[in-house]
Amino acid sequence: MRDKLLGALVGLARASEGKELLPEAREAMLLGLAYSRIDTCPAATEKYDCTDLISRLHEARLLMSPDCAACKCPCGRTDDYDMEEVYHSSDSLKEAKLQLFERLGDIAVRLPDPKSAPAEYSPELISFLSESLFLIGCTFEAGQLAGPLERADKYLA
């Protein structure tokens, strides 16, 4: 189920490429990222259900890219990411993508609840999280993720 959650997060990032996240999309992204780190944030499992979070991510994706739902010639660009692509990539690329997912989740876990403190999120941070998720879905070389990994480390320092 965690892979489906991660795939839905990338799908939302794809749908929001080049756009400012709507509040519903921002909240769904932050909750999904925090939930993805249930090993370090067990409280997330008490508040939310993974299936519900995936549904919220799908709803947010439709809000961000409503034309995709009615498209007569779907291209799949905003579909959920297939995590099998990660698992079947080179060891270095797989490691880089999984590390970035982990760090993005760690950042989200450290943030206040998105429902109670949305004003505390800087546009730069939200943009970084979304852009990094997008990159996970389209990166073909591990070196392309070095910059986002370093930037994530700065947010976590």
mmCIF file of C-alpha atoms in Angstrom:
data_model
loop_
_atom_site.group_PDB
_atom_site.id
_atom_site.type_symbol
_atom_site.label_atom_id
_atom_site.label_comp_id
_atom_site.label_asym_id
_atom_site.label_seq_id
_atom_site.Cartn_x
_atom_site.Cartn_y
_atom_site.Cartn_z
ATOM 1 C CA MET A 1 0.000 0.000 0.000
ATOM 2 C CA ARG A 2 2.934 2.318 0.694
ATOM 3 C CA ASP A 3 4.036 2.024 -2.947
ATOM 4 C CA LYS A 4 0.589 3.126 -4.100
ATOM 5 C CA LEU A 5 0.797 6.108 -1.773
ATOM 6 C CA LEU A 6 4.208 7.083 -3.147
ATOM 7 C CA GLY A 7 2.950 6.621 -6.705
ATOM 8 C CA ALA A 8 -0.054 8.868 -5.987
ATOM 9 C CA LEU A 9 2.264 11.539 -4.558
ATOM 10 C CA VAL A 10 4.260 11.571 -7.795
ATOM 11 C CA GLY A 11 1.007 11.649 -9.799
ATOM 12 C CA LEU A 12 -0.067 14.765 -7.904
ATOM 13 C CA ALA A 13 3.318 16.371 -8.533
ATOM 14 C CA ARG A 14 2.989 15.604 -12.239
ATOM 15 C CA ALA A 15 -0.481 17.175 -12.353
ATOM 16 C CA SER A 16 0.754 20.293 -10.593
ATOM 17 C CA GLU A 17 3.925 20.827 -12.629
ATOM 18 C CA GLY A 18 4.469 24.540 -13.124
ATOM 19 C CA LYS A 19 1.455 25.480 -10.979
ATOM 20 C CA GLU A 20 1.090 26.700 -7.426
ATOM 21 C CA LEU A 21 -0.463 23.959 -5.325
ATOM 22 C CA LEU A 22 -4.019 24.578 -4.244
ATOM 23 C CA PRO A 23 -4.519 24.334 -0.465
ATOM 24 C CA GLU A 24 -6.228 20.932 -0.799
ATOM 25 C CA ALA A 25 -3.356 19.611 -2.896
ATOM 26 C CA ARG A 26 -0.754 21.012 -0.513
ATOM 27 C CA GLU A 27 -2.462 19.416 2.468
ATOM 28 C CA ALA A 28 -2.839 16.044 0.715
ATOM 29 C CA MET A 29 0.819 16.103 -0.347
ATOM 30 C CA LEU A 30 2.087 16.923 3.146
ATOM 31 C CA LEU A 31 -0.136 14.332 4.810
ATOM 32 C CA GLY A 32 0.869 11.698 2.265
ATOM 33 C CA LEU A 33 4.555 12.412 2.693
ATOM 34 C CA ALA A 34 4.288 12.295 6.485
ATOM 35 C CA TYR A 35 2.310 9.059 6.341
ATOM 36 C CA SER A 36 4.955 7.531 4.068
ATOM 37 C CA ARG A 37 7.297 7.696 7.061
ATOM 38 C CA ILE A 38 5.085 5.700 9.414
ATOM 39 C CA ASP A 39 8.189 3.944 10.690
ATOM 40 C CA THR A 40 9.373 7.257 12.185
ATOM 41 C CA CYS A 41 5.946 8.806 12.735
ATOM 42 C CA PRO A 42 3.578 6.128 14.088
ATOM 43 C CA ALA A 43 1.107 8.821 15.182
ATOM 44 C CA ALA A 44 0.283 9.361 11.497
ATOM 45 C CA THR A 45 -1.261 5.898 11.311
ATOM 46 C CA GLU A 46 -3.579 6.724 14.198
ATOM 47 C CA LYS A 47 -4.957 9.815 12.462
ATOM 48 C CA TYR A 48 -5.142 8.701 8.839
ATOM 49 C CA ASP A 49 -5.778 5.658 6.723
ATOM 50 C CA CYS A 50 -3.503 5.027 3.732
ATOM 51 C CA THR A 51 -6.432 4.302 1.409
ATOM 52 C CA ASP A 52 -8.071 7.571 2.440
ATOM 53 C CA LEU A 53 -4.846 9.484 1.823
ATOM 54 C CA ILE A 54 -4.493 7.959 -1.649
ATOM 55 C CA SER A 55 -8.073 9.026 -2.419
ATOM 56 C CA ARG A 56 -7.307 12.533 -1.186
ATOM 57 C CA LEU A 57 -4.215 12.647 -3.412
ATOM 58 C CA HIS A 58 -6.317 11.558 -6.403
ATOM 59 C CA GLU A 59 -8.935 14.211 -5.636
ATOM 60 C CA ALA A 60 -6.205 16.846 -5.336
ATOM 61 C CA ARG A 61 -4.716 15.708 -8.629
ATOM 62 C CA LEU A 62 -8.094 16.232 -10.306
ATOM 63 C CA LEU A 63 -8.324 19.714 -8.802
ATOM 64 C CA MET A 64 -4.850 20.568 -10.086
ATOM 65 C CA SER A 65 -5.435 19.182 -13.557
ATOM 66 C CA PRO A 66 -9.196 18.917 -14.157
ATOM 67 C CA ASP A 67 -8.922 18.603 -17.929
ATOM 68 C CA CYS A 68 -7.098 15.282 -17.588
ATOM 69 C CA ALA A 69 -10.204 13.598 -16.160
ATOM 70 C CA ALA A 70 -12.274 14.516 -19.214
ATOM 71 C CA CYS A 71 -9.559 14.003 -21.813
ATOM 72 C CA LYS A 72 -10.661 11.942 -24.798
ATOM 73 C CA CYS A 73 -7.073 10.963 -25.523
ATOM 74 C CA PRO A 74 -5.414 10.277 -22.139
ATOM 75 C CA CYS A 75 -1.630 10.304 -22.253
ATOM 76 C CA GLY A 76 -1.008 8.973 -18.729
ATOM 77 C CA ARG A 77 1.256 11.880 -17.834
ATOM 78 C CA THR A 78 -0.567 12.648 -14.590
ATOM 79 C CA ASP A 79 -1.259 9.022 -13.644
ATOM 80 C CA ASP A 80 0.141 7.544 -10.480
ATOM 81 C CA TYR A 81 3.790 6.605 -10.765
ATOM 82 C CA ASP A 82 4.510 2.891 -10.969
ATOM 83 C CA MET A 83 6.996 2.144 -8.196
ATOM 84 C CA GLU A 84 8.112 -0.955 -10.087
ATOM 85 C CA GLU A 85 10.111 1.475 -12.227
ATOM 86 C CA VAL A 86 12.142 2.321 -9.140
ATOM 87 C CA TYR A 87 12.678 -1.282 -8.153
ATOM 88 C CA HIS A 88 13.778 -2.265 -11.660
ATOM 89 C CA SER A 89 16.207 0.626 -12.164
ATOM 90 C CA SER A 90 19.928 0.571 -11.572
ATOM 91 C CA ASP A 91 21.017 0.192 -7.963
ATOM 92 C CA SER A 92 22.315 3.763 -7.789
ATOM 93 C CA LEU A 93 19.127 5.259 -9.244
ATOM 94 C CA LYS A 94 16.896 3.111 -7.039
ATOM 95 C CA GLU A 95 18.881 4.145 -3.967
ATOM 96 C CA ALA A 96 18.756 7.847 -4.887
ATOM 97 C CA LYS A 97 14.992 7.809 -5.507
ATOM 98 C CA LEU A 98 14.236 5.920 -2.311
ATOM 99 C CA GLN A 99 16.523 8.222 -0.309
ATOM 100 C CA LEU A 100 14.764 11.276 -1.729
ATOM 101 C CA PHE A 101 11.332 9.827 -0.897
ATOM 102 C CA GLU A 102 12.577 9.164 2.637
ATOM 103 C CA ARG A 103 13.983 12.651 3.106
ATOM 104 C CA LEU A 104 10.863 14.330 1.736
ATOM 105 C CA GLY A 105 8.809 12.302 4.202
ATOM 106 C CA ASP A 106 11.156 13.253 7.025
ATOM 107 C CA ILE A 107 10.702 16.931 6.144
ATOM 108 C CA ALA A 108 6.907 16.546 6.168
ATOM 109 C CA VAL A 109 6.976 14.755 9.541
ATOM 110 C CA ARG A 110 8.764 17.733 11.087
ATOM 111 C CA LEU A 111 6.164 20.227 9.869
ATOM 112 C CA PRO A 112 3.107 21.193 11.898
ATOM 113 C CA ASP A 113 -0.218 19.637 10.923
ATOM 114 C CA PRO A 114 -1.187 21.202 7.573
ATOM 115 C CA LYS A 115 -4.753 21.757 8.786
ATOM 116 C CA SER A 116 -3.701 23.769 11.807
ATOM 117 C CA ALA A 117 -0.810 25.839 10.477
ATOM 118 C CA PRO A 118 -0.940 26.260 6.682
ATOM 119 C CA ALA A 119 0.568 29.744 6.863
ATOM 120 C CA GLU A 120 3.794 28.311 8.283
ATOM 121 C CA TYR A 121 4.700 26.620 5.017
ATOM 122 C CA SER A 122 6.948 28.674 2.824
ATOM 123 C CA PRO A 123 6.129 28.626 -0.884
ATOM 124 C CA GLU A 124 9.761 27.647 -1.503
ATOM 125 C CA LEU A 125 9.457 24.540 0.663
ATOM 126 C CA ILE A 126 6.164 23.452 -0.888
ATOM 127 C CA SER A 127 7.593 24.022 -4.358
ATOM 128 C CA PHE A 128 10.717 22.032 -3.460
ATOM 129 C CA LEU A 129 8.674 19.078 -2.196
ATOM 130 C CA SER A 130 6.453 19.036 -5.275
ATOM 131 C CA GLU A 131 9.326 19.471 -7.728
ATOM 132 C CA SER A 132 11.315 16.729 -6.011
ATOM 133 C CA LEU A 133 8.378 14.324 -6.253
ATOM 134 C CA PHE A 134 8.075 15.204 -9.923
ATOM 135 C CA LEU A 135 11.774 14.487 -10.455
ATOM 136 C CA ILE A 136 11.468 11.069 -8.858
ATOM 137 C CA GLY A 137 8.976 10.165 -11.565
ATOM 138 C CA CYS A 138 11.070 11.314 -14.494
ATOM 139 C CA THR A 139 14.725 10.925 -13.537
ATOM 140 C CA PHE A 140 16.819 8.389 -15.390
ATOM 141 C CA GLU A 141 20.234 8.974 -13.798
ATOM 142 C CA ALA A 142 21.081 9.032 -10.108
ATOM 143 C CA GLY A 143 23.229 12.161 -10.518
ATOM 144 C CA GLN A 144 20.138 14.167 -11.455
ATOM 145 C CA LEU A 145 18.881 13.743 -7.899
ATOM 146 C CA ALA A 146 22.070 14.927 -6.169
ATOM 147 C CA GLY A 147 20.864 18.551 -5.949
ATOM 148 C CA PRO A 148 17.448 17.725 -4.470
ATOM 149 C CA LEU A 149 19.058 15.292 -2.011
ATOM 150 C CA GLU A 150 21.480 17.983 -0.833
ATOM 151 C CA ARG A 151 18.696 20.530 -0.544
ATOM 152 C CA ALA A 152 16.578 18.066 1.452
ATOM 153 C CA ASP A 153 19.513 17.583 3.824
ATOM 154 C CA LYS A 154 19.600 21.364 4.384
ATOM 155 C CA TYR A 155 15.906 21.387 5.295
ATOM 156 C CA LEU A 156 16.561 18.543 7.718
ATOM 157 C CA ALA A 157 19.650 20.108 9.340
#
